[in-house]
XYZ file of C-alpha atoms in Angstrom:
302
model
C -17.444 11.168 8.022
C -13.930 9.260 9.738
C -12.700 6.781 12.318
C -9.635 8.160 14.369
C -7.612 5.434 15.787
C -4.955 6.993 18.212
C -2.214 4.872 16.662
C -0.071 5.001 14.118
C 0.322 2.373 11.356
C 3.288 1.301 12.327
C 5.647 1.402 15.288
C 8.710 4.072 14.744
C 12.138 3.337 16.677
C 12.658 6.053 19.607
C 14.819 8.976 18.397
C 18.487 8.659 19.942
C 18.944 12.431 18.814
C 18.002 15.570 17.242
C 18.389 15.442 13.615
C 16.844 18.633 12.289
C 18.478 18.112 9.153
C 16.930 14.835 8.285
C 13.556 16.407 9.386
C 14.024 18.781 6.672
C 14.721 16.688 3.943
C 12.073 14.241 5.140
C 9.691 17.198 4.782
C 9.591 16.605 0.326
C 7.623 13.255 1.976
C 5.262 15.245 3.600
C 4.284 19.258 2.196
C 6.585 18.236 -1.242
C 4.887 18.387 -4.877
C 4.911 14.282 -3.837
C 4.262 14.239 -0.470
C 1.704 12.450 1.527
C -0.336 15.983 1.678
C -0.609 15.754 -2.187
C -1.233 11.833 -2.137
C -3.801 12.716 0.441
C -6.078 15.795 -0.615
C -5.510 14.024 -4.488
C -7.781 10.943 -3.639
C -9.572 12.715 -1.267
C -11.289 15.509 -3.262
C -11.334 12.564 -6.409
C -13.571 10.661 -4.233
C -15.599 13.994 -2.944
C -16.058 14.527 -6.305
C -16.486 10.699 -8.019
C -19.428 10.441 -10.596
C -21.032 7.497 -10.345
C -20.577 6.274 -7.209
C -23.121 3.548 -7.099
C -22.545 2.397 -10.981
C -18.748 2.447 -10.479
C -18.927 1.663 -7.135
C -15.316 -0.703 -7.068
C -13.408 2.370 -8.148
C -15.006 4.848 -6.387
C -14.224 2.305 -3.229
C -10.584 2.154 -4.535
C -10.350 5.798 -4.590
C -12.148 6.700 -1.127
C -10.425 3.709 0.685
C -6.899 4.549 -0.265
C -7.524 8.395 0.652
C -8.414 7.551 4.224
C -5.197 5.186 4.572
C -3.550 8.449 3.456
C -4.695 9.657 6.314
C -2.220 7.917 8.207
C 0.403 8.387 6.243
C 0.478 12.141 6.579
C 0.309 11.338 10.745
C 3.329 8.671 10.132
C 5.627 11.082 8.496
C 4.978 13.869 10.686
C 5.477 11.509 13.734
C 8.763 10.775 11.973
C 9.542 14.788 11.535
C 8.748 15.840 15.150
C 11.089 12.391 16.523
C 13.962 14.209 14.210
C 13.221 17.038 16.085
C 12.582 16.284 20.019
C 14.564 17.046 22.315
C 13.225 15.732 25.145
C 10.978 12.279 24.034
C 8.301 11.544 26.184
C 9.711 13.700 28.904
C 6.732 15.625 30.928
C 8.995 18.469 32.616
C 12.785 19.793 31.228
C 14.206 22.066 33.620
C 16.756 24.808 33.704
C 16.497 26.521 30.529
C 17.593 29.833 30.233
C 16.459 31.905 27.628
C 19.259 34.318 27.806
C 21.575 31.472 26.896
C 20.692 31.189 23.744
C 19.223 27.109 23.526
C 17.807 27.893 20.106
C 21.016 28.722 18.870
C 21.953 25.442 16.766
C 18.876 26.490 14.914
C 20.384 29.343 13.448
C 22.119 26.915 11.538
C 19.893 24.082 10.432
C 18.360 23.788 7.020
C 14.806 24.437 8.202
C 15.291 27.219 10.780
C 11.223 27.355 10.844
C 10.501 24.572 12.589
C 11.805 26.144 15.623
C 10.379 29.907 14.981
C 6.933 28.893 12.955
C 6.511 25.484 14.895
C 7.669 24.768 18.391
C 10.268 22.156 16.991
C 7.724 20.112 15.098
C 6.317 19.436 11.576
C 4.716 21.834 9.538
C 3.200 21.687 6.306
C 5.512 22.353 4.093
C 8.676 21.160 1.446
C 12.131 20.139 2.233
C 12.840 23.820 1.180
C 10.119 25.346 3.103
C 7.683 25.881 0.366
C 4.149 25.697 1.785
C 1.869 22.857 0.432
C -1.096 23.849 -1.770
C -4.149 23.149 -3.519
C -2.706 23.886 -7.331
C -1.002 20.176 -6.486
C -4.364 18.858 -6.397
C -5.561 17.185 -9.727
C -9.709 16.221 -9.653
C -10.224 15.977 -13.561
C -14.142 14.557 -13.525
C -12.342 11.704 -15.506
C -12.147 8.369 -14.014
C -9.292 7.230 -16.271
C -7.705 10.556 -16.336
C -7.757 10.728 -12.480
C -6.522 7.064 -12.379
C -3.853 7.448 -14.828
C -2.328 10.394 -12.631
C -2.788 8.599 -9.213
C -0.351 6.081 -10.854
C 1.999 8.533 -11.920
C 1.500 10.241 -8.623
C 2.462 7.303 -6.724
C 5.449 6.687 -8.758
C 6.553 10.067 -8.703
C 6.171 9.782 -5.023
C 8.379 6.882 -4.782
C 11.195 8.146 -6.472
C 11.543 10.972 -4.178
C 10.992 8.453 -0.947
C 14.163 6.938 -2.382
C 16.200 9.809 -2.806
C 15.368 10.858 0.605
C 15.960 7.514 1.784
C 19.699 8.172 0.522
C 20.130 11.383 1.808
C 19.716 10.069 5.428
C 20.850 6.985 7.585
C 18.445 7.796 10.721
C 16.989 4.974 11.610
C 13.385 6.718 12.298
C 13.573 8.244 8.949
C 14.748 4.706 7.018
C 11.691 3.137 9.098
C 9.281 5.089 7.865
C 10.086 5.187 4.448
C 10.886 1.667 4.131
C 7.219 1.223 5.268
C 6.122 3.683 2.881
C 7.905 2.375 0.072
C 5.616 -0.818 0.348
C 2.505 0.913 0.944
C 3.188 3.206 -1.906
C 3.984 -0.290 -3.950
C 0.397 -1.242 -3.049
C -1.579 2.049 -4.287
C 0.351 2.322 -7.666
C -0.095 -1.545 -8.081
C -3.972 -0.888 -7.277
C -4.245 1.966 -9.786
C -2.872 0.343 -12.292
C -5.115 -2.823 -11.742
C -8.055 -0.306 -12.097
C -6.722 0.996 -15.516
C -6.262 -2.318 -16.414
C -10.064 -3.437 -16.354
C -11.120 0.202 -17.883
C -8.615 0.037 -20.437
C -7.004 -3.244 -21.549
C -3.537 -1.802 -20.983
C -1.222 -3.626 -18.197
C -0.292 -1.174 -16.263
C 1.133 -2.889 -13.627
C 4.399 -4.266 -16.203
C 5.990 -0.635 -15.785
C 6.237 -1.153 -11.917
C 8.687 -0.520 -9.912
C 9.534 3.255 -11.242
C 12.473 3.555 -10.886
C 13.979 -0.040 -11.258
C 14.971 -1.004 -7.803
C 12.647 -3.472 -6.192
C 11.589 -2.551 -2.692
C 13.197 -5.450 -1.450
C 16.760 -4.628 -2.172
C 15.695 -1.533 0.602
C 16.188 -3.581 4.300
C 13.608 -1.300 5.743
C 11.086 -1.936 2.966
C 12.325 -5.696 2.724
C 11.121 -6.483 6.638
C 7.169 -5.306 5.685
C 7.373 -7.463 2.368
C 8.474 -10.350 4.508
C 5.466 -9.539 6.573
C 2.907 -9.432 3.788
C 2.714 -5.688 3.960
C 2.979 -5.462 -0.098
C -0.127 -7.753 -0.857
C -2.464 -6.371 1.609
C -5.006 -3.690 0.857
C -6.464 -2.282 4.074
C -10.124 -1.795 4.090
C -10.257 1.941 6.537
C -14.039 1.330 7.530
C -16.279 -0.865 9.629
C -18.598 -2.078 6.785
C -18.113 0.137 3.790
C -16.210 -0.293 1.022
C -16.883 -3.837 0.272
C -15.968 -3.871 -3.469
C -11.867 -3.556 -3.496
C -12.126 -7.137 -4.062
C -13.613 -6.414 -7.842
C -10.310 -4.774 -8.608
C -7.540 -5.452 -5.834
C -6.990 -9.498 -6.792
C -4.559 -11.473 -8.332
C -0.767 -11.479 -8.324
C 1.031 -8.854 -6.982
C 3.644 -6.919 -9.260
C 6.361 -7.112 -6.359
C 6.720 -11.132 -6.261
C 4.252 -12.572 -7.829
C 2.356 -13.613 -4.664
C -1.769 -13.457 -4.217
C -2.762 -10.041 -3.158
C -5.767 -9.736 -0.908
C -7.831 -7.226 0.735
C -8.037 -7.177 4.855
C -10.940 -5.646 6.767
C -9.552 -2.950 8.942
C -6.612 -1.270 9.989
C -2.871 -2.735 10.336
C -2.324 -3.147 13.887
C 0.207 -0.299 14.201
C 2.247 1.192 17.152
C 2.015 3.808 19.727
C 1.417 7.413 18.850
C 4.751 9.820 19.271
C 5.096 12.375 22.331
C 7.750 14.772 21.503
C 7.848 16.089 25.735
C 8.379 19.335 27.066
C 10.488 21.526 25.699
C 11.160 24.710 27.564
C 13.059 26.618 25.227
C 10.622 26.212 22.722
C 7.365 27.299 25.279
C 6.401 23.889 24.251
C 3.342 22.978 26.014
C 4.553 26.342 27.934
C 7.812 27.535 29.620
C 6.793 26.293 32.635
C 4.148 23.350 31.994
C 3.386 22.632 35.678
C 0.004 24.506 36.041
C -1.142 22.982 32.513
C -0.355 19.831 34.464
C -2.388 20.487 37.479
C -5.299 21.995 35.529
C -5.350 18.462 33.623
C -5.155 16.264 36.800
C -8.508 18.502 38.559
C -10.190 17.720 35.405
C -9.894 13.662 35.670
C -10.451 14.242 40.069
C -13.130 16.357 39.136
C -14.507 13.350 37.037
C -14.688 10.585 39.950
């Protein structure tokens, strides 16, 4: 089962304006072949299908725990996309929108008009070109070494895409999220590499980073390295997955510092509220009635 905390893994800066084309590019990091939906669902289904959960517990703990962190990653990328699409972030009521005036006219020129048609100016489970994420992206062979090797590859491929999207946009919201995920993805790649080293003797972490550019060269990533995030493997459970440290130990391939298992999630930051968008009827064209109904629920509960 899962326990959900109503916070993002980091605090995102507030958006200054809509940036729908940046949102379209960032979609690659959610629903693309190497996006966070893929890392989440690969590790989640590998943990469901894991054979030898007791006999091979350190490896099961590693895959299951990283899968849980990935739930927060799809939340963070989605919050970023929503920030880039938000017209009135945090605003409960937008007045004076006339549907006849074509208030969504700008969207016909956006790279991904589906954000404004299929969605209400919000994230969708798709890649940068509007292609939907699908289950064929999930690899769960049942063979432990093969699955771990796939996961190592998946993390470095995801890193490549993050770096390319970073180079596409200078939007501070997008770059903050990418900087954080570059660091966390580096932890996951190193963790899978360390797991493979224990099983095969092959020093996988010597191949890192792929591509050959250090996270410290990216200011938004260096910020989190300076805070030690590249050393931390967070244990996302009140009492389970206690054997992570049998694999996650020794030196970080980032800078040689000692890695550590941290009990509990990072402190994080507030969730994002895109606010009222009357042209998108989100949460409604005139939401005052909805707000009043919700208010009466609280009054009734007193």
